[in-house]
PDB file of C-alpha atoms in Angstrom:
ATOM      1  CA  MET P  22       0.000   0.000   0.000  1.00 65.00           C
ATOM      2  CA  GLN P  23       1.271   3.456  -0.870  1.00 77.00           C
ATOM      3  CA  ASN P  24       2.302   5.711   2.023  1.00 89.00           C
ATOM      4  CA  GLN P  25      -0.118   8.523   2.850  1.00 91.00           C
ATOM      5  CA  ASP P  26       0.887  11.999   3.947  1.00 94.00           C
ATOM      6  CA  PRO P  27      -0.604  12.416   7.469  1.00 95.00           C
ATOM      7  CA  ARG P  28      -1.159  16.111   6.803  1.00 95.00           C
ATOM      8  CA  THR P  29      -3.595  15.431   3.969  1.00 94.00           C
ATOM      9  CA  LYS P  30      -4.969  11.967   4.754  1.00 93.00           C
ATOM     10  CA  HIS P  31      -8.249  13.433   6.059  1.00 93.00           C
ATOM     11  CA  PRO P  32     -10.176  16.707   5.533  1.00 91.00           C
ATOM     12  CA  GLU P  33      -8.170  19.824   6.289  1.00 89.00           C
ATOM     13  CA  PRO P  34      -9.464  23.092   7.714  1.00 92.00           C
ATOM     14  CA  PRO P  35     -10.973  25.519   7.150  1.00 91.00           C
ATOM     15  CA  PHE P  36     -14.292  23.769   7.675  1.00 92.00           C
ATOM     16  CA  PRO P  37     -17.694  25.419   7.167  1.00 93.00           C
ATOM     17  CA  GLU P  38     -18.611  27.675  10.062  1.00 90.00           C
ATOM     18  CA  GLN P  39     -21.073  25.885  12.353  1.00 92.00           C
ATOM     19  CA  THR P  40     -22.271  25.702  15.932  1.00 91.00           C
ATOM     20  CA  GLN P  41     -24.524  23.336  17.885  1.00 90.00           C
ATOM     21  CA  GLN P  42     -26.180  23.149  21.263  1.00 86.00           C
ATOM     22  CA  HIS P  43     -24.591  20.829  23.833  1.00 78.00           C
ATOM     23  CA  PRO P  44     -24.107  17.848  23.680  1.00 78.00           C
ATOM     24  CA  GLY P  45     -24.000  18.134  19.887  1.00 79.00           C
ATOM     25  CA  SER P  46     -24.915  15.655  17.177  1.00 81.00           C
ATOM     26  CA  GLU P  47     -22.681  13.953  14.650  1.00 78.00           C
ATOM     27  CA  GLN P  48     -25.598  13.955  12.196  1.00 81.00           C
ATOM     28  CA  LYS P  49     -25.300  17.746  11.840  1.00 86.00           C
ATOM     29  CA  MET P  50     -21.532  18.036  11.352  1.00 89.00           C
ATOM     30  CA  ASP P  51     -19.989  19.238   8.075  1.00 89.00           C
ATOM     31  CA  PRO P  52     -17.861  17.480   6.992  1.00 90.00           C
ATOM     32  CA  PRO P  53     -19.152  14.290   8.659  1.00 90.00           C
ATOM     33  CA  PRO P  54     -16.521  12.653  10.890  1.00 91.00           C
ATOM     34  CA  ASP P  55     -14.841   9.437   9.760  1.00 94.00           C
ATOM     35  CA  TYR P  56     -15.425   6.890  12.508  1.00 94.00           C
ATOM     36  CA  GLY P  57     -14.030   3.914  10.577  1.00 94.00           C
ATOM     37  CA  GLU P  58     -17.000   2.266   8.902  1.00 92.00           C
ATOM     38  CA  GLU P  59     -14.967   1.882   5.714  1.00 92.00           C
ATOM     39  CA  THR P  60     -11.479   2.845   6.859  1.00 93.00           C
ATOM     40  CA  TYR P  61     -10.798   0.716   9.954  1.00 96.00           C
ATOM     41  CA  LYS P  62      -9.701  -2.881   9.336  1.00 95.00           C
ATOM     42  CA  GLY P  63      -9.949  -5.371  12.212  1.00 96.00           C
ATOM     43  CA  HIS P  64      -7.646  -8.301  13.003  1.00 95.00           C
ATOM     44  CA  ASP P  65      -9.544 -10.280  15.696  1.00 95.00           C
ATOM     45  CA  ARG P  66      -7.450  -8.870  18.534  1.00 97.00           C
ATOM     46  CA  LEU P  67     -10.440  -8.645  20.928  1.00 98.00           C
ATOM     47  CA  ARG P  68     -12.325 -11.777  19.931  1.00 97.00           C
ATOM     48  CA  GLY P  69     -14.926 -12.831  22.514  1.00 96.00           C
ATOM     49  CA  ARG P  70     -14.518  -9.821  24.811  1.00 98.00           C
ATOM     50  CA  VAL P  71     -17.136  -7.394  26.085  1.00 98.00           C
ATOM     51  CA  ALA P  72     -16.570  -3.652  26.343  1.00 98.00           C
ATOM     52  CA  LEU P  73     -18.544  -0.888  28.048  1.00 98.00           C
ATOM     53  CA  ILE P  74     -17.925   2.497  26.407  1.00 98.00           C
ATOM     54  CA  THR P  75     -19.262   5.727  27.884  1.00 98.00           C
ATOM     55  CA  GLY P  76     -19.997   8.426  25.344  1.00 96.00           C
ATOM     56  CA  GLY P  77     -20.148   5.677  22.740  1.00 96.00           C
ATOM     57  CA  ASP P  78     -22.816   7.292  20.585  1.00 95.00           C
ATOM     58  CA  SER P  79     -20.567   9.467  18.410  1.00 92.00           C
ATOM     59  CA  GLY P  80     -17.084  10.842  17.864  1.00 93.00           C
ATOM     60  CA  ILE P  81     -14.229   8.967  19.522  1.00 96.00           C
ATOM     61  CA  GLY P  82     -16.676   6.706  21.366  1.00 97.00           C
ATOM     62  CA  ARG P  83     -18.340   5.554  18.164  1.00 97.00           C
ATOM     63  CA  ALA P  84     -14.985   4.968  16.467  1.00 97.00           C
ATOM     64  CA  VAL P  85     -13.835   2.874  19.429  1.00 98.00           C
ATOM     65  CA  ALA P  86     -17.093   0.899  19.536  1.00 98.00           C
ATOM     66  CA  LEU P  87     -16.838   0.056  15.845  1.00 98.00           C
ATOM     67  CA  ALA P  88     -13.121  -0.774  16.014  1.00 98.00           C
ATOM     68  CA  PHE P  89     -13.706  -3.059  19.002  1.00 98.00           C
ATOM     69  CA  ALA P  90     -16.528  -4.757  17.095  1.00 98.00           C
ATOM     70  CA  LYS P  91     -14.314  -5.235  14.052  1.00 98.00           C
ATOM     71  CA  GLU P  92     -11.745  -6.783  16.407  1.00 98.00           C
ATOM     72  CA  GLY P  93     -14.361  -9.264  17.659  1.00 98.00           C
ATOM     73  CA  ALA P  94     -15.841  -7.634  20.782  1.00 98.00           C
ATOM     74  CA  ASP P  95     -19.454  -6.985  21.755  1.00 98.00           C
ATOM     75  CA  VAL P  96     -20.138  -3.515  23.132  1.00 98.00           C
ATOM     76  CA  ALA P  97     -22.410  -1.685  25.552  1.00 98.00           C
ATOM     77  CA  ILE P  98     -22.847   1.955  24.576  1.00 98.00           C
ATOM     78  CA  ALA P  99     -23.613   4.466  27.336  1.00 98.00           C
ATOM     79  CA  TYR P 100     -24.676   7.937  26.234  1.00 97.00           C
ATOM     80  CA  LEU P 101     -26.737  10.941  27.366  1.00 95.00           C
ATOM     81  CA  THR P 102     -29.646  11.789  25.020  1.00 92.00           C
ATOM     82  CA  GLU P 103     -28.214  11.528  21.502  1.00 91.00           C
ATOM     83  CA  HIS P 104     -30.538   8.673  20.527  1.00 94.00           C
ATOM     84  CA  GLU P 105     -30.185   9.041  16.751  1.00 93.00           C
ATOM     85  CA  ASP P 106     -26.390   8.989  16.934  1.00 91.00           C
ATOM     86  CA  ALA P 107     -26.488   6.022  19.314  1.00 96.00           C
ATOM     87  CA  GLU P 108     -28.727   4.044  16.954  1.00 97.00           C
ATOM     88  CA  THR P 109     -26.249   4.709  14.146  1.00 95.00           C
ATOM     89  CA  THR P 110     -23.458   3.334  16.311  1.00 96.00           C
ATOM     90  CA  ARG P 111     -25.470   0.226  17.189  1.00 97.00           C
ATOM     91  CA  ALA P 112     -26.276  -0.374  13.520  1.00 97.00           C
ATOM     92  CA  ALA P 113     -22.599  -0.054  12.592  1.00 97.00           C
ATOM     93  CA  VAL P 114     -21.596  -2.591  15.254  1.00 98.00           C
ATOM     94  CA  GLU P 115     -24.285  -5.050  14.228  1.00 98.00           C
ATOM     95  CA  LYS P 116     -23.372  -4.640  10.556  1.00 97.00           C
ATOM     96  CA  VAL P 117     -19.981  -6.219  11.247  1.00 97.00           C
ATOM     97  CA  GLY P 118     -21.549  -9.145  13.091  1.00 97.00           C
ATOM     98  CA  ARG P 119     -21.206  -8.150  16.748  1.00 98.00           C
ATOM     99  CA  LYS P 120     -23.794  -7.303  19.399  1.00 98.00           C
ATOM    100  CA  ALA P 121     -24.513  -3.915  20.951  1.00 98.00           C
ATOM    101  CA  ILE P 122     -26.838  -2.557  23.616  1.00 98.00           C
ATOM    102  CA  LEU P 123     -27.730   1.095  24.216  1.00 98.00           C
ATOM    103  CA  LEU P 124     -27.721   2.552  27.727  1.00 98.00           C
ATOM    104  CA  PRO P 125     -29.005   6.160  27.797  1.00 98.00           C
ATOM    105  CA  GLY P 126     -28.599   8.206  30.959  1.00 97.00           C
ATOM    106  CA  ASP P 127     -26.636  10.824  32.873  1.00 97.00           C
ATOM    107  CA  LEU P 128     -23.197   9.909  34.231  1.00 97.00           C
ATOM    108  CA  SER P 129     -23.451  12.613  36.889  1.00 97.00           C
ATOM    109  CA  ASP P 130     -25.917  10.232  38.589  1.00 97.00           C
ATOM    110  CA  ALA P 131     -23.974   7.626  40.586  1.00 98.00           C
ATOM    111  CA  GLY P 132     -26.924   5.248  40.261  1.00 98.00           C
ATOM    112  CA  TYR P 133     -26.621   5.368  36.485  1.00 98.00           C
ATOM    113  CA  CYS P 134     -22.915   4.503  36.719  1.00 98.00           C
ATOM    114  CA  ARG P 135     -23.884   1.398  38.660  1.00 98.00           C
ATOM    115  CA  GLU P 136     -26.743   0.596  36.266  1.00 98.00           C
ATOM    116  CA  ILE P 137     -24.668   0.603  33.082  1.00 98.00           C
ATOM    117  CA  VAL P 138     -22.216  -1.878  34.577  1.00 98.00           C
ATOM    118  CA  GLU P 139     -24.974  -4.129  35.887  1.00 98.00           C
ATOM    119  CA  ARG P 140     -26.902  -4.097  32.617  1.00 98.00           C
ATOM    120  CA  THR P 141     -23.774  -4.843  30.608  1.00 98.00           C
ATOM    121  CA  VAL P 142     -22.969  -7.877  32.740  1.00 98.00           C
ATOM    122  CA  GLU P 143     -26.589  -9.037  32.776  1.00 98.00           C
ATOM    123  CA  HIS P 144     -26.822  -8.833  28.978  1.00 98.00           C
ATOM    124  CA  PHE P 145     -23.436 -10.212  27.959  1.00 98.00           C
ATOM    125  CA  GLY P 146     -22.480 -12.252  31.026  1.00 98.00           C
ATOM    126  CA  ARG P 147     -19.133 -10.551  31.527  1.00 98.00           C
ATOM    127  CA  LEU P 148     -17.138  -7.310  31.295  1.00 98.00           C
ATOM    128  CA  ASP P 149     -13.566  -7.208  30.019  1.00 98.00           C
ATOM    129  CA  ILE P 150     -12.920  -3.626  28.904  1.00 99.00           C
ATOM    130  CA  LEU P 151     -14.150  -0.360  30.411  1.00 99.00           C
ATOM    131  CA  VAL P 152     -13.631   2.763  28.309  1.00 98.00           C
ATOM    132  CA  ASN P 153     -14.330   5.960  30.265  1.00 98.00           C
ATOM    133  CA  ASN P 154     -14.723   8.290  27.296  1.00 98.00           C
ATOM    134  CA  ALA P 155     -17.751  10.524  27.971  1.00 97.00           C
ATOM    135  CA  ALA P 156     -17.002  14.165  28.721  1.00 95.00           C
ATOM    136  CA  TYR P 157     -18.765  17.456  29.275  1.00 95.00           C
ATOM    137  CA  GLN P 158     -17.220  20.588  27.768  1.00 93.00           C
ATOM    138  CA  ASP P 159     -19.159  23.832  27.950  1.00 92.00           C
ATOM    139  CA  LYS P 160     -18.763  26.900  25.753  1.00 91.00           C
ATOM    140  CA  ALA P 161     -15.447  28.745  25.725  1.00 89.00           C
ATOM    141  CA  VAL P 162     -15.393  31.807  27.998  1.00 94.00           C
ATOM    142  CA  GLU P 163     -13.349  35.002  28.280  1.00 94.00           C
ATOM    143  CA  SER P 164     -12.332  34.650  31.941  1.00 96.00           C
ATOM    144  CA  LEU P 165     -12.565  32.476  35.042  1.00 96.00           C
ATOM    145  CA  SER P 166     -15.352  34.730  36.364  1.00 96.00           C
ATOM    146  CA  GLU P 167     -17.662  33.297  33.674  1.00 97.00           C
ATOM    147  CA  ILE P 168     -17.221  29.703  34.852  1.00 97.00           C
ATOM    148  CA  THR P 169     -20.173  29.339  37.174  1.00 97.00           C
ATOM    149  CA  HIS P 170     -20.399  27.050  40.181  1.00 97.00           C
ATOM    150  CA  GLU P 171     -23.030  24.992  38.378  1.00 97.00           C
ATOM    151  CA  ARG P 172     -20.849  24.588  35.295  1.00 97.00           C
ATOM    152  CA  LEU P 173     -17.871  23.585  37.431  1.00 97.00           C
ATOM    153  CA  LEU P 174     -19.904  20.920  39.229  1.00 98.00           C
ATOM    154  CA  ARG P 175     -21.208  19.565  35.913  1.00 97.00           C
ATOM    155  CA  SER P 176     -17.706  19.348  34.416  1.00 98.00           C
ATOM    156  CA  PHE P 177     -16.234  17.498  37.382  1.00 98.00           C
ATOM    157  CA  SER P 178     -19.295  15.284  37.914  1.00 98.00           C
ATOM    158  CA  VAL P 179     -19.305  13.963  34.339  1.00 98.00           C
ATOM    159  CA  ASN P 180     -15.611  14.012  33.523  1.00 98.00           C
ATOM    160  CA  ILE P 181     -13.878  12.637  36.620  1.00 98.00           C
ATOM    161  CA  ILE P 182     -16.320  11.750  39.422  1.00 98.00           C
ATOM    162  CA  ALA P 183     -18.195   9.478  37.019  1.00 98.00           C
ATOM    163  CA  MET P 184     -14.913   7.695  36.263  1.00 98.00           C
ATOM    164  CA  PHE P 185     -14.442   6.917  39.944  1.00 98.00           C
ATOM    165  CA  ASN P 186     -18.025   5.694  40.203  1.00 98.00           C
ATOM    166  CA  THR P 187     -18.041   3.584  37.036  1.00 98.00           C
ATOM    167  CA  ALA P 188     -14.635   2.032  37.678  1.00 98.00           C
ATOM    168  CA  ARG P 189     -15.641   1.182  41.255  1.00 98.00           C
ATOM    169  CA  GLU P 190     -18.802  -0.554  40.038  1.00 98.00           C
ATOM    170  CA  ALA P 191     -16.894  -2.400  37.306  1.00 98.00           C
ATOM    171  CA  LEU P 192     -14.111  -3.780  39.515  1.00 98.00           C
ATOM    172  CA  PRO P 193     -16.006  -6.799  40.938  1.00 98.00           C
ATOM    173  CA  HIS P 194     -16.626  -7.976  37.364  1.00 98.00           C
ATOM    174  CA  LEU P 195     -13.133  -7.476  35.925  1.00 98.00           C
ATOM    175  CA  GLU P 196     -10.941 -10.571  35.776  1.00 98.00           C
ATOM    176  CA  PRO P 197      -7.135 -10.649  35.386  1.00 98.00           C
ATOM    177  CA  GLY P 198      -6.351  -9.571  31.843  1.00 98.00           C
ATOM    178  CA  SER P 199      -9.120  -6.959  31.812  1.00 98.00           C
ATOM    179  CA  SER P 200      -8.429  -3.354  30.912  1.00 98.00           C
ATOM    180  CA  ILE P 201      -9.631   0.116  31.876  1.00 99.00           C
ATOM    181  CA  ILE P 202      -8.956   2.917  29.394  1.00 99.00           C
ATOM    182  CA  ASN P 203      -9.639   6.515  30.398  1.00 98.00           C
ATOM    183  CA  VAL P 204      -9.783   9.460  28.022  1.00 98.00           C
ATOM    184  CA  THR P 205      -7.780  12.475  29.099  1.00 98.00           C
ATOM    185  CA  SER P 206      -6.594  15.204  26.693  1.00 98.00           C
ATOM    186  CA  ILE P 207      -3.690  17.339  25.591  1.00 98.00           C
ATOM    187  CA  GLN P 208      -5.570  19.902  27.720  1.00 97.00           C
ATOM    188  CA  ALA P 209      -4.154  18.148  30.790  1.00 98.00           C
ATOM    189  CA  TYR P 210      -0.707  19.352  29.706  1.00 98.00           C
ATOM    190  CA  GLN P 211      -1.511  22.480  27.670  1.00 97.00           C
ATOM    191  CA  PRO P 212      -4.642  23.896  29.372  1.00 97.00           C
ATOM    192  CA  SER P 213      -6.669  26.498  27.486  1.00 95.00           C
ATOM    193  CA  PRO P 214      -8.044  29.231  29.794  1.00 96.00           C
ATOM    194  CA  PRO P 215     -11.391  29.470  27.909  1.00 95.00           C
ATOM    195  CA  ILE P 216     -12.190  25.861  28.924  1.00 96.00           C
ATOM    196  CA  LEU P 217     -10.198  25.736  32.155  1.00 97.00           C
ATOM    197  CA  ASP P 218     -12.796  23.675  34.021  1.00 98.00           C
ATOM    198  CA  TYR P 219     -12.628  20.982  31.319  1.00 97.00           C
ATOM    199  CA  ALA P 220      -8.810  21.095  31.243  1.00 98.00           C
ATOM    200  CA  ALA P 221      -8.633  20.709  35.024  1.00 98.00           C
ATOM    201  CA  THR P 222     -10.742  17.546  34.887  1.00 98.00           C
ATOM    202  CA  LYS P 223      -8.445  16.120  32.225  1.00 98.00           C
ATOM    203  CA  GLY P 224      -5.457  16.700  34.486  1.00 98.00           C
ATOM    204  CA  ALA P 225      -7.278  14.864  37.255  1.00 98.00           C
ATOM    205  CA  ILE P 226      -7.888  11.940  34.900  1.00 98.00           C
ATOM    206  CA  VAL P 227      -4.134  11.534  34.352  1.00 98.00           C
ATOM    207  CA  THR P 228      -3.602  11.283  38.116  1.00 98.00           C
ATOM    208  CA  PHE P 229      -6.564   8.929  38.526  1.00 98.00           C
ATOM    209  CA  THR P 230      -5.218   6.667  35.763  1.00 98.00           C
ATOM    210  CA  LYS P 231      -1.741   6.387  37.210  1.00 98.00           C
ATOM    211  CA  GLY P 232      -2.943   5.828  40.759  1.00 98.00           C
ATOM    212  CA  LEU P 233      -5.544   3.225  39.824  1.00 98.00           C
ATOM    213  CA  ALA P 234      -3.001   1.399  37.649  1.00 98.00           C
ATOM    214  CA  HIS P 235      -0.785   0.936  40.708  1.00 98.00           C
ATOM    215  CA  GLU P 236      -3.701  -0.253  42.814  1.00 98.00           C
ATOM    216  CA  LEU P 237      -4.896  -2.840  40.295  1.00 98.00           C
ATOM    217  CA  ALA P 238      -1.540  -4.144  39.073  1.00 98.00           C
ATOM    218  CA  ASP P 239      -1.538  -6.984  41.596  1.00 98.00           C
ATOM    219  CA  LYS P 240      -4.972  -8.017  40.319  1.00 98.00           C
ATOM    220  CA  GLY P 241      -3.754  -8.273  36.729  1.00 98.00           C
ATOM    221  CA  ILE P 242      -5.985  -5.417  35.560  1.00 98.00           C
ATOM    222  CA  ARG P 243      -4.300  -2.792  33.404  1.00 99.00           C
ATOM    223  CA  VAL P 244      -5.290   0.897  33.511  1.00 99.00           C
ATOM    224  CA  ASN P 245      -4.154   3.359  30.848  1.00 99.00           C
ATOM    225  CA  ALA P 246      -5.300   6.575  29.219  1.00 98.00           C
ATOM    226  CA  VAL P 247      -5.475   8.066  25.753  1.00 98.00           C
ATOM    227  CA  ALA P 248      -4.797  11.790  25.388  1.00 98.00           C
ATOM    228  CA  PRO P 249      -6.257  13.168  22.163  1.00 98.00           C
ATOM    229  CA  GLY P 250      -5.309  16.461  20.639  1.00 97.00           C
ATOM    230  CA  PRO P 251      -7.839  18.246  18.420  1.00 94.00           C
ATOM    231  CA  VAL P 252     -10.440  15.771  17.109  1.00 95.00           C
ATOM    232  CA  TRP P 253     -13.382  16.461  14.796  1.00 92.00           C
ATOM    233  CA  THR P 254     -16.271  15.446  17.071  1.00 87.00           C
ATOM    234  CA  PRO P 255     -19.648  16.984  18.067  1.00 83.00           C
ATOM    235  CA  LEU P 256     -17.971  18.405  21.174  1.00 78.00           C
ATOM    236  CA  ILE P 257     -16.276  21.023  18.973  1.00 86.00           C
ATOM    237  CA  PRO P 258     -19.263  22.835  17.382  1.00 88.00           C
ATOM    238  CA  ALA P 259     -21.057  22.476  20.738  1.00 81.00           C
ATOM    239  CA  SER P 260     -18.222  24.270  22.585  1.00 79.00           C
ATOM    240  CA  PHE P 261     -16.762  26.994  20.371  1.00 83.00           C
ATOM    241  CA  GLU P 262     -17.896  29.894  18.219  1.00 85.00           C
ATOM    242  CA  SER P 263     -18.266  29.187  14.510  1.00 89.00           C
ATOM    243  CA  GLU P 264     -15.063  30.969  13.478  1.00 89.00           C
ATOM    244  CA  ARG P 265     -12.956  28.840  15.809  1.00 89.00           C
ATOM    245  CA  VAL P 266     -14.741  25.672  14.713  1.00 92.00           C
ATOM    246  CA  ALA P 267     -13.813  26.443  11.111  1.00 93.00           C
ATOM    247  CA  LYS P 268     -10.121  26.559  12.077  1.00 91.00           C
ATOM    248  CA  HIS P 269     -10.175  23.573  14.424  1.00 91.00           C
ATOM    249  CA  GLY P 270      -6.856  21.738  14.399  1.00 92.00           C
ATOM    250  CA  THR P 271      -4.831  24.295  12.447  1.00 93.00           C
ATOM    251  CA  LYS P 272      -2.453  24.825  15.385  1.00 91.00           C
ATOM    252  CA  ALA P 273      -1.487  21.151  15.560  1.00 94.00           C
ATOM    253  CA  PRO P 274       1.925  20.474  13.993  1.00 94.00           C
ATOM    254  CA  LEU P 275       0.234  18.278  11.373  1.00 96.00           C
ATOM    255  CA  GLY P 276      -2.038  21.199  10.523  1.00 95.00           C
ATOM    256  CA  ARG P 277      -5.440  19.564  10.972  1.00 96.00           C
ATOM    257  CA  SER P 278      -7.693  17.902  13.512  1.00 96.00           C
ATOM    258  CA  ALA P 279      -7.840  14.126  13.815  1.00 96.00           C
ATOM    259  CA  GLN P 280     -10.755  12.098  12.572  1.00 96.00           C
ATOM    260  CA  PRO P 281     -12.232   9.790  15.253  1.00 96.00           C
ATOM    261  CA  VAL P 282     -11.004   6.678  13.405  1.00 97.00           C
ATOM    262  CA  GLU P 283      -7.428   7.870  13.918  1.00 97.00           C
ATOM    263  CA  LEU P 284      -7.892   7.423  17.685  1.00 97.00           C
ATOM    264  CA  ALA P 285      -9.373   3.933  17.485  1.00 98.00           C
ATOM    265  CA  GLY P 286      -6.107   2.056  17.044  1.00 98.00           C
ATOM    266  CA  ALA P 287      -4.723   3.461  20.299  1.00 98.00           C
ATOM    267  CA  PHE P 288      -7.695   2.052  22.230  1.00 98.00           C
ATOM    268  CA  VAL P 289      -7.469  -1.317  20.493  1.00 98.00           C
ATOM    269  CA  PHE P 290      -3.770  -1.526  21.331  1.00 98.00           C
ATOM    270  CA  LEU P 291      -4.313  -0.711  25.012  1.00 98.00           C
ATOM    271  CA  ALA P 292      -7.210  -3.166  25.281  1.00 98.00           C
ATOM    272  CA  SER P 293      -5.398  -6.012  23.537  1.00 98.00           C
ATOM    273  CA  GLU P 294      -2.709  -8.500  24.492  1.00 97.00           C
ATOM    274  CA  ASP P 295      -0.262  -6.395  22.480  1.00 97.00           C
ATOM    275  CA  ALA P 296      -0.228  -4.069  25.507  1.00 98.00           C
ATOM    276  CA  SER P 297       0.023  -6.800  28.154  1.00 98.00           C
ATOM    277  CA  TYR P 298       3.006  -5.045  29.818  1.00 98.00           C
ATOM    278  CA  VAL P 299       1.579  -1.524  29.521  1.00 98.00           C
ATOM    279  CA  THR P 300      -0.171   0.003  32.525  1.00 98.00           C
ATOM    280  CA  GLY P 301      -0.253   3.458  34.084  1.00 98.00           C
ATOM    281  CA  GLU P 302       0.598   5.085  30.755  1.00 98.00           C
ATOM    282  CA  VAL P 303      -0.867   8.008  28.837  1.00 98.00           C
ATOM    283  CA  LEU P 304      -0.798   7.473  25.064  1.00 98.00           C
ATOM    284  CA  GLY P 305      -0.932  10.751  23.187  1.00 98.00           C
ATOM    285  CA  VAL P 306      -2.684  11.014  19.815  1.00 98.00           C
ATOM    286  CA  THR P 307      -2.147  14.707  19.276  1.00 98.00           C
ATOM    287  CA  GLY P 308      -0.919  15.371  15.741  1.00 97.00           C
ATOM    288  CA  GLY P 309       2.431  16.406  17.184  1.00 97.00           C
ATOM    289  CA  GLY P 310       1.258  18.404  20.196  1.00 96.00           C
ATOM    290  CA  LEU P 311       3.465  17.740  23.207  1.00 95.00           C
ATOM    291  CA  LEU P 312       2.326  16.095  26.421  1.00 96.00           C
ATOM    292  CA  GLY P 313       4.356  17.815  29.071  1.00 81.00           C
TER     293      GLY P 313
END
C-alpha cells in the first residue's frame, strides 16, 4: 500500500462555520466525521470480549465501539440523550456481526454509573474492557469569572467523578487480563483558559489513571489513558464559536484535527494482548502536540 501523507490523509481546515447546542450531534456536522465504517480494518485482537464504552454514541466513542466490534468484541454503549447517533453506532456494530446494547442516561448520577455496569454484565455475562470516554465541555469563555459554580460541578461530575463511580462498580466484574482505558486530553498538559474547568478535569484523569493502575496491578488489571489532541467530534461545534470551529486543528503540527477513526487504534492496542506489559501510561494522539 502506498504511504499517505498524514497532513492530507483526512479533511483539512478551514471547515464550514457551524455551531450546535450541547451535547451536539454527529448527524449535523460538516464534513461528517470518519469513525471507521470503511477505513478501519480489524484483526480479531479482541475476539470474545465485552466492552462498556461511555460516550459511545458518536465521535471517539463511536470509532472505538466500531473498532472493538471489528476486532471481535461486543459492546455496551452508554450515552446521554443523543438517541439518533447512538442508533447509528449500534447499527454499525451489528453490521460487522457483533452485538450492541444502548444505555441512555446521565453519568453525573452515581446510580446510572452502577446501572450501566450491571446491565452490561446481565446482557453479555461478563465485562472485560471499560472505556471511560464521555465528557462534558461547555462553551469557551473570556475569563474564570464566567465559569459558574453549576458549570464547574457539571464538568467534574461527568468528567472525573463518574470515572471513579463507574470504575468502582466495574471492579467486581473485571478478571485478570481486563483493561480500563480513560480518556484524558492534551488539555491536561496544555490547558486552554477558555475551557479551564474541562482542562482541570483532564489533568485529574491523568492522576486517577496512574494511581488506579498501581492499585490494580496486583490483580492483573491494566489501567491506561489516551490523550487526544484536536479531534473532529460533536464536542467542537457544541463548545466553540463558529469561526474557531472552522479553524479547528490548524495549530497542531500536522495542521489539521484528527478524525475519530485515527484514535481507534490506540484504544485497540491498550485493550489487547499487544499491551500486556503496559499500565499506568498516557498514550498521546495529538498530531504532534506535546504532552508535558
